[in-house]
Short mmCIF file of C-alpha atoms and ligand atoms in Angstrom, two decimals:
data_model
loop_
_atom_site.label_atom_id
_atom_site.label_comp_id
_atom_site.label_asym_id
_atom_site.label_seq_id
_atom_site.Cartn_x
_atom_site.Cartn_y
_atom_site.Cartn_z
CA UNK A 1 50.96 132.66 132.48
CA UNK A 2 50.56 135.82 131.20
CA UNK A 3 52.92 138.62 132.57
CA UNK A 4 50.16 140.66 133.36
CA UNK A 5 49.37 140.36 136.53
CA UNK A 6 45.66 141.43 137.52
CA UNK A 7 45.33 143.64 141.05
CA UNK A 8 41.85 141.73 141.52
CA UNK A 9 41.32 141.09 145.42
CA UNK A 10 40.47 137.54 145.89
CA UNK A 11 39.25 136.51 149.11
CA UNK A 12 42.06 135.37 151.85
CA UNK A 13 40.67 132.64 152.51
CA UNK A 14 41.72 130.88 149.44
CA UNK A 15 45.22 130.83 150.29
CA UNK A 16 44.07 127.88 153.19
CA UNK A 17 42.14 125.92 150.66
CA UNK A 18 43.89 122.69 150.31
CA UNK A 19 44.07 121.43 146.75
CA UNK A 20 42.13 118.30 145.77
CA UNK A 21 44.39 115.19 145.07
CA UNK A 22 42.32 113.34 142.31
CA UNK A 23 43.33 110.12 141.34
CA UNK A 24 45.23 109.89 138.28
CA UNK A 25 44.42 108.05 135.23
CA UNK A 26 46.43 104.38 134.84
CA UNK A 27 48.54 105.06 132.53
CA UNK A 28 48.63 102.57 129.23
CA UNK A 29 51.40 99.91 129.07
CA UNK A 30 52.37 97.64 126.58
CA UNK A 31 53.29 94.68 128.91
CA UNK A 32 50.12 94.72 130.79
CA UNK A 33 46.67 96.10 131.74
CA UNK A 34 46.71 99.02 134.11
CA UNK A 35 44.51 99.69 136.67
CA UNK A 36 43.17 102.62 138.48
CA UNK A 37 42.03 101.59 141.80
CA UNK A 38 42.90 105.23 143.22
CA UNK A 39 39.70 106.94 143.09
CA UNK A 40 36.80 104.23 144.85
CA UNK A 41 35.37 104.35 141.41
CA UNK A 42 33.05 101.52 140.44
CA UNK A 43 35.06 98.77 138.40
CA UNK A 44 31.92 97.75 136.34
CA UNK A 45 30.48 99.44 133.07
CA UNK A 46 27.05 101.31 133.24
CA UNK A 47 24.19 98.12 132.51
CA UNK A 48 23.06 98.80 129.45
CA UNK A 49 19.18 99.83 130.91
CA UNK A 50 20.94 102.96 131.93
CA UNK A 51 23.70 103.57 128.88
CA UNK A 52 20.06 103.67 126.93
CA UNK A 53 18.58 106.20 129.24
CA UNK A 54 21.53 108.37 129.12
CA UNK A 55 21.90 108.22 124.77
CA UNK A 56 18.47 109.11 124.71
CA UNK A 57 18.58 112.19 127.12
CA UNK A 58 21.39 113.16 125.28
CA UNK A 59 19.12 113.97 122.67
CA UNK A 60 17.26 116.73 124.66
CA UNK A 61 20.99 118.67 125.58
CA UNK A 62 19.99 121.60 123.74
CA UNK A 63 17.40 122.00 126.73
CA UNK A 64 17.92 123.15 130.15
CA UNK A 65 17.07 120.26 132.88
CA UNK A 66 14.65 120.44 135.25
CA UNK A 67 15.66 122.66 137.78
CA UNK A 68 13.34 121.03 140.33
CA UNK A 69 14.82 117.73 139.83
CA UNK A 70 10.98 116.71 140.29
CA UNK A 71 11.34 113.34 139.15
CA UNK A 72 14.46 111.95 140.74
CA UNK A 73 13.45 114.14 143.89
CA UNK A 74 9.59 112.49 143.68
CA UNK A 75 11.70 108.54 143.35
CA UNK A 76 14.20 109.20 146.09
CA UNK A 77 11.57 110.24 148.79
CA UNK A 78 9.11 107.23 147.46
CA UNK A 79 12.21 104.58 147.54
CA UNK A 80 13.02 106.25 151.83
CA UNK A 81 10.12 107.39 152.84
CA UNK A 82 9.95 110.55 153.09
CA UNK A 83 8.60 113.65 151.68
CA UNK A 84 10.07 115.37 148.92
CA UNK A 85 10.55 118.35 150.75
CA UNK A 86 13.01 115.95 152.40
CA UNK A 87 15.31 115.76 149.67
CA UNK A 88 18.17 117.94 148.10
CA UNK A 89 19.91 117.21 145.06
CA UNK A 90 23.44 118.27 143.88
CA UNK A 91 26.04 117.82 141.95
CA UNK A 92 27.90 114.80 143.65
CA UNK A 93 27.26 114.79 147.48
CA UNK A 94 30.29 116.94 147.30
CA UNK A 95 27.81 119.43 145.75
CA UNK A 96 25.46 119.55 148.06
CA UNK A 97 28.19 119.16 151.12
CA UNK A 98 29.46 122.73 149.55
CA UNK A 99 26.13 124.06 150.03
CA UNK A 100 25.97 122.40 153.74
CA UNK A 101 28.55 124.41 155.01
CA UNK A 102 27.92 127.15 152.92
CA UNK A 103 24.01 127.37 154.95
CA UNK A 104 25.36 126.75 158.25
CA UNK A 105 29.14 128.34 158.35
CA UNK A 106 29.72 132.20 158.69
CA UNK A 107 33.31 132.82 157.58
CA UNK A 108 34.81 131.59 161.36
CA UNK A 109 32.30 129.32 162.30
CA UNK A 110 33.92 125.29 163.34
CA UNK A 111 33.38 122.40 160.93
CA UNK A 112 34.53 119.32 163.21
CA UNK A 113 34.89 116.03 161.35
CA UNK A 114 37.13 113.16 161.79
CA UNK A 115 40.99 113.45 160.56
CA UNK A 116 42.23 111.43 158.29
CA UNK A 117 39.14 110.98 156.56
CA UNK A 118 37.39 112.57 153.44
CA UNK A 119 39.45 114.89 151.40
CA UNK A 120 36.94 117.11 150.24
CA UNK A 121 36.13 118.04 154.39
CA UNK A 122 39.39 120.55 154.39
CA UNK A 123 38.32 121.74 151.03
CA UNK A 124 34.71 123.20 151.39
CA UNK A 125 35.41 124.54 154.83
CA UNK A 126 38.34 126.63 153.87
CA UNK A 127 36.33 127.65 150.60
CA UNK A 128 33.35 128.79 153.42
CA UNK A 129 35.98 130.76 155.29
CA UNK A 130 34.59 127.66 158.37
CA UNK A 131 37.54 126.79 160.41
CA UNK A 132 38.24 122.65 160.46
CA UNK A 133 38.27 121.13 163.38
CA UNK A 134 40.08 117.79 162.76
CA UNK A 135 39.51 115.13 165.46
CA UNK A 136 42.08 112.53 165.14
CA UNK A 137 40.75 108.66 164.81
CA UNK A 138 41.31 106.50 167.16
CA UNK A 139 43.79 103.71 166.93
CA UNK A 140 41.61 101.20 164.82
CA UNK A 141 41.02 104.21 162.08
CA UNK A 142 37.62 104.64 163.62
CA UNK A 143 35.86 108.19 164.17
CA UNK A 144 36.68 109.42 167.97
CA UNK A 145 33.46 110.09 168.86
CA UNK A 146 33.81 110.94 172.67
CA UNK A 147 36.60 113.45 170.88
CA UNK A 148 34.65 115.09 168.65
CA UNK A 149 31.79 115.39 171.00
CA UNK A 150 34.68 117.01 173.46
CA UNK A 151 35.39 119.64 170.51
CA UNK A 152 32.27 121.03 169.72
CA UNK A 153 32.03 124.81 170.64
CA UNK A 154 30.02 127.98 170.72
CA UNK A 155 31.49 128.46 167.59
CA UNK A 156 30.08 125.22 165.68
CA UNK A 157 28.11 125.05 162.91
CA UNK A 158 28.61 122.07 161.05
CA UNK A 159 29.83 118.52 162.05
CA UNK A 160 30.76 115.27 159.55
CA UNK A 161 30.40 111.80 160.62
CA UNK A 162 31.19 109.86 157.55
CA UNK A 163 30.66 106.11 157.84
CA UNK A 164 31.79 103.91 156.75
CA UNK A 165 35.03 106.43 156.88
CA UNK A 166 36.97 107.42 153.43
CA UNK A 167 39.97 106.01 153.64
CA UNK A 168 40.30 104.31 156.46
CA UNK A 169 36.81 101.60 156.13
CA UNK A 170 34.92 101.24 159.24
CA UNK A 171 31.89 101.92 160.28
CA UNK A 172 30.02 103.60 163.23
CA UNK A 173 27.92 101.82 165.81
CA UNK A 174 24.19 102.64 165.50
CA UNK A 175 25.12 103.02 169.95
CA UNK A 176 28.10 105.27 169.02
CA UNK A 177 26.47 107.63 166.80
CA UNK A 178 23.58 107.90 169.14
CA UNK A 179 25.22 108.78 171.94
CA UNK A 180 27.40 110.91 169.91
CA UNK A 181 23.96 112.95 168.71
CA UNK A 182 22.76 113.01 172.35
CA UNK A 183 25.61 115.37 173.20
CA UNK A 184 25.49 117.64 170.42
CA UNK A 185 23.50 120.97 170.82
CA UNK A 186 20.45 120.75 168.84
CA UNK A 187 21.33 123.47 167.15
CA UNK A 188 24.58 122.15 165.33
CA UNK A 189 24.41 120.16 161.97
CA UNK A 190 25.47 116.85 161.98
CA UNK A 191 25.63 115.33 158.34
CA UNK A 192 25.96 111.21 158.30
CA UNK A 193 27.51 111.15 155.55
CA UNK A 194 27.06 107.71 154.28
CA UNK A 195 28.17 107.37 150.74
CA UNK A 196 29.53 103.93 151.00
CA UNK A 197 26.21 102.77 152.08
CA UNK A 198 25.31 99.99 149.80
CA UNK A 199 28.93 97.73 150.66
CA UNK A 200 28.12 97.70 154.46
CA UNK A 201 28.22 94.10 156.03
CA UNK A 202 24.61 93.92 157.13
CA UNK A 203 25.43 93.39 160.93
CA UNK A 204 27.46 96.64 160.54
CA UNK A 205 24.61 98.40 159.07
CA UNK A 206 23.17 101.20 160.88
CA UNK A 207 19.22 102.63 160.35
CA UNK A 208 20.26 106.35 159.48
CA UNK A 209 16.87 107.37 158.54
CA UNK A 210 15.52 106.35 162.13
CA UNK A 211 18.25 108.42 163.41
CA UNK A 212 17.96 111.45 161.24
CA UNK A 213 13.93 111.08 162.02
CA UNK A 214 14.38 110.98 165.95
CA UNK A 215 16.69 114.31 165.64
CA UNK A 216 15.93 117.59 163.81
CA UNK A 217 19.64 118.40 163.55
CA UNK A 218 21.07 115.86 161.54
CA UNK A 219 20.96 114.93 157.26
CA UNK A 220 22.28 112.19 155.53
CA UNK A 221 24.37 112.36 152.84
CA UNK A 222 24.51 110.02 150.06
CA UNK A 223 24.99 109.44 146.17
CA UNK A 224 25.16 107.86 143.56
CA UNK A 225 28.77 108.03 142.50
CA UNK A 226 30.00 104.45 143.60
CA UNK A 227 27.46 101.62 144.41
CA UNK A 228 25.30 102.83 141.18
CA UNK A 229 28.05 103.64 138.81
CA UNK A 230 27.56 107.28 137.74
CA UNK A 231 30.85 108.65 139.25
CA UNK A 232 31.21 110.43 135.93
CA UNK A 233 27.95 111.93 135.95
CA UNK A 234 27.96 114.17 139.46
CA UNK A 235 24.26 113.64 141.16
CA UNK A 236 24.10 113.17 145.07
CA UNK A 237 21.39 113.87 147.82
CA UNK A 238 20.89 114.96 150.88
CA UNK A 239 17.79 113.72 152.89
CA UNK A 240 17.31 116.46 155.53
CA UNK A 241 14.55 118.17 157.76
CA UNK A 242 12.47 120.84 155.57
CA UNK A 243 14.48 123.51 156.67
CA UNK A 244 17.54 122.34 156.10
CA UNK A 245 16.45 120.92 152.68
CA UNK A 246 14.73 124.28 151.62
CA UNK A 247 18.27 126.22 152.61
CA UNK A 248 20.16 123.55 150.41
CA UNK A 249 17.89 124.08 147.20
CA UNK A 250 18.12 127.68 147.48
CA UNK A 251 22.01 126.84 147.66
CA UNK A 252 22.13 124.79 145.07
CA UNK A 253 24.02 125.34 140.92
CA UNK A 254 20.88 126.44 139.14
CA UNK A 255 20.45 123.74 136.99
CA UNK A 256 23.51 121.59 138.21
CA UNK A 257 22.41 118.20 137.78
CA UNK A 258 21.97 117.64 134.62
CA UNK A 259 19.18 115.48 132.33
CA UNK A 260 21.22 113.26 131.89
CA UNK A 261 22.30 113.00 135.67
CA UNK A 262 18.90 112.83 136.95
CA UNK A 263 17.71 110.11 134.29
CA UNK A 264 20.57 107.76 135.01
CA UNK A 265 20.14 108.46 138.39
CA UNK A 266 16.47 107.46 137.77
CA UNK A 267 17.14 104.30 136.40
CA UNK A 268 19.78 103.32 138.49
CA UNK A 269 17.38 103.30 141.63
CA UNK A 270 14.72 101.21 138.61
CA UNK A 271 17.97 99.10 138.17
CA UNK A 272 18.77 98.21 141.84
CA UNK A 273 18.48 94.58 142.41
CA UNK A 274 21.17 94.41 139.01
CA UNK A 275 23.16 97.06 140.71
CA UNK A 276 23.11 94.69 144.23
CA UNK A 277 24.61 91.56 142.23
CA UNK A 278 27.84 93.82 141.06
CA UNK A 279 28.27 95.34 144.90
CA UNK A 280 27.33 91.97 146.17
CA UNK A 281 30.37 90.68 144.11
CA UNK A 282 32.60 93.69 145.01
CA UNK A 283 31.56 92.80 148.75
CA UNK A 284 33.26 89.26 148.57
CA UNK A 285 36.08 90.19 146.52
CA UNK A 286 36.56 93.31 149.22
CA UNK A 287 36.76 90.01 152.01
CA UNK A 288 39.38 87.94 149.88
CA UNK A 289 41.63 90.79 149.40
CA UNK A 290 41.07 91.50 153.70
CA UNK A 291 41.69 87.92 154.00
CA UNK A 292 44.78 87.47 151.85
CA UNK A 293 46.63 90.52 153.28
CA UNK A 294 45.64 88.80 157.09
CA UNK A 295 47.37 85.87 156.54
CA UNK A 296 50.11 87.90 154.77
CA UNK A 297 50.42 89.59 157.99
CA UNK A 298 49.30 92.95 157.51
CA UNK A 299 47.46 94.83 160.24
CA UNK A 300 44.40 96.36 158.41
CA UNK A 301 41.27 98.24 159.72
CA UNK A 302 38.08 96.51 159.02
CA UNK A 303 36.80 97.94 155.86
CA UNK A 304 32.65 98.26 155.35
CA UNK A 305 33.83 100.44 151.65
CA UNK A 306 34.86 99.02 148.33
CA UNK A 307 38.38 100.19 149.58
CA UNK A 308 40.92 99.00 152.06
CA UNK A 309 43.39 100.92 153.87
CA UNK A 310 47.09 100.25 154.55
CA UNK A 311 48.58 102.05 157.31
CA UNK A 312 52.32 101.75 156.23
CA UNK A 313 53.12 105.40 157.53
CA UNK A 314 56.18 106.52 156.14
CA UNK A 315 56.25 103.65 153.76
CA UNK A 316 53.17 104.68 151.73
CA UNK A 317 54.81 106.70 149.05
CA UNK A 318 57.32 103.45 148.09
CA UNK A 319 54.34 101.40 148.33
CA UNK A 320 52.35 103.64 145.23
CA UNK A 321 55.88 103.05 143.63
CA UNK A 322 55.27 99.96 144.18
CA UNK A 323 52.48 99.19 142.60
CA UNK A 324 52.99 102.14 139.73
CA UNK A 325 55.20 99.67 138.91
CA UNK A 326 52.89 96.69 139.03
CA UNK A 327 51.06 98.92 136.83
CA UNK A 328 48.33 99.53 139.55
CA UNK A 329 47.14 103.37 140.45
CA UNK A 330 46.82 103.54 144.14
CA UNK A 331 46.07 106.48 146.46
CA UNK A 332 48.71 107.31 148.88
CA UNK A 333 48.85 109.93 151.64
CA UNK A 334 52.18 110.81 152.39
CA UNK A 335 53.17 109.76 155.83
CA UNK A 336 49.91 108.35 156.99
CA UNK A 337 48.52 105.25 154.74
CA UNK A 338 47.74 104.08 150.90
CA UNK A 339 43.73 103.51 150.27
CA UNK A 340 43.62 100.53 147.32
CA UNK A 341 39.85 100.53 145.80
CA UNK A 342 38.01 96.75 144.95
CA UNK A 343 37.75 96.68 141.53
CA UNK A 344 38.47 94.07 138.85
CA UNK A 345 39.03 90.79 140.02
CA UNK A 346 42.65 90.42 138.18
CA UNK A 347 43.25 94.83 139.71
CA UNK A 348 42.89 92.77 143.25
CA UNK A 349 44.83 90.01 142.39
CA UNK A 350 47.83 92.34 141.27
CA UNK A 351 47.12 93.96 144.74
CA UNK A 352 47.28 91.26 146.51
CA UNK A 353 50.61 90.46 144.93
CA UNK A 354 52.16 93.75 145.65
CA UNK A 355 51.70 93.56 149.64
CA UNK A 356 53.76 90.42 149.46
CA UNK A 357 56.02 92.00 147.83
CA UNK A 358 55.88 95.25 150.30
CA UNK A 359 56.27 93.07 153.19
CA UNK A 360 59.41 91.02 151.85
CA UNK A 361 61.34 93.10 150.04
C1 PLP B 401 33.33 109.56 147.42
C2 PLP B 401 32.93 110.37 148.37
C3 PLP B 401 31.49 111.04 148.38
C4 PLP B 401 30.54 111.31 146.94
O1 PLP B 401 31.14 112.06 146.26
P1 PLP B 401 30.15 112.34 144.99
O2 PLP B 401 30.38 113.73 145.09
O3 PLP B 401 28.56 112.23 144.99
O4 PLP B 401 31.16 111.63 143.71
C5 PLP B 401 31.29 111.33 149.44
N1 PLP B 401 31.65 111.60 150.65
C6 PLP B 401 32.76 110.37 150.40
C7 PLP B 401 32.96 110.62 152.03
C8 PLP B 401 32.82 110.04 149.72
O5 PLP B 401 34.28 108.91 149.84
#
């Protein structure tokens, strides 16, 4: 740091912005292969067809991308049965989420979401100067939608429902969500964050798009980062009714979604059947891990996403250290629990071992 302190005045609200704790890379070791299971990434490498498209697009990086993201927007609209006007893309769904706060919240307005949930929520709230209203999860680590409805005030502008919930895993039911929406004032925007949509078991799936069609104040947030395996390219989108989607497009970073990202997302939509096989394999692995942990005596929430949650409370950091020893980088939340992504088979095997040893320590 330089010794001259600038007089520049920064916004007070920055003091309220929590730092994003990104999963650190797994440090290489000589004695064993290490795995990063801290960021819910897709462990599979890119599909050859997607990689080829990206390589071709890389040859055009001297040009700006298509600012209107036309081709991808049209492909998404066709895929989900909406019009292109109802789609807004962004630099990852977190990028779109930042815009959602910008277009709804003036400083001091309230943003309601469950807690613990996705750690980006308090960050985007604080950045906009919005007041985060965090409603505790219930005893099953599920959204308490009744309490969330009660938390809505005259100042509430935005509500987020994260389903399945990161980092705990359970999803909300369609009945619960519809019952909740019936209580939300029609001028409050409700975001259904479905980052893990593709990992939900059939009997837990909800039709968020049907709910969206029934409610002009609902929008659906989705990403290419998880099931589609494009976390590093930053592309996500929101399905929103026209005035909201239009506002999102106004608020987006110009040219934010690169041509490489646009092309990769298009190619991934086309290759979805191939990607689905990988998602199915990850779901099978999730069931295997959950079953093994249950047999060991762990009581973990029913995860519908590509991770499991260990409600370890004050032992969270000790567990993370034990996992580290075994060559696994997990994501601890001090005093609360540990989130472990479903990764390579070997990583999952090792997670099961670490869990067993930790219980018997
Ligand atoms: C991973 C995740 C996202 C996606 O983030 P991107 O910015 O699209 O990579 C969004 N919401 C939740 C709850 C997540 O866990």
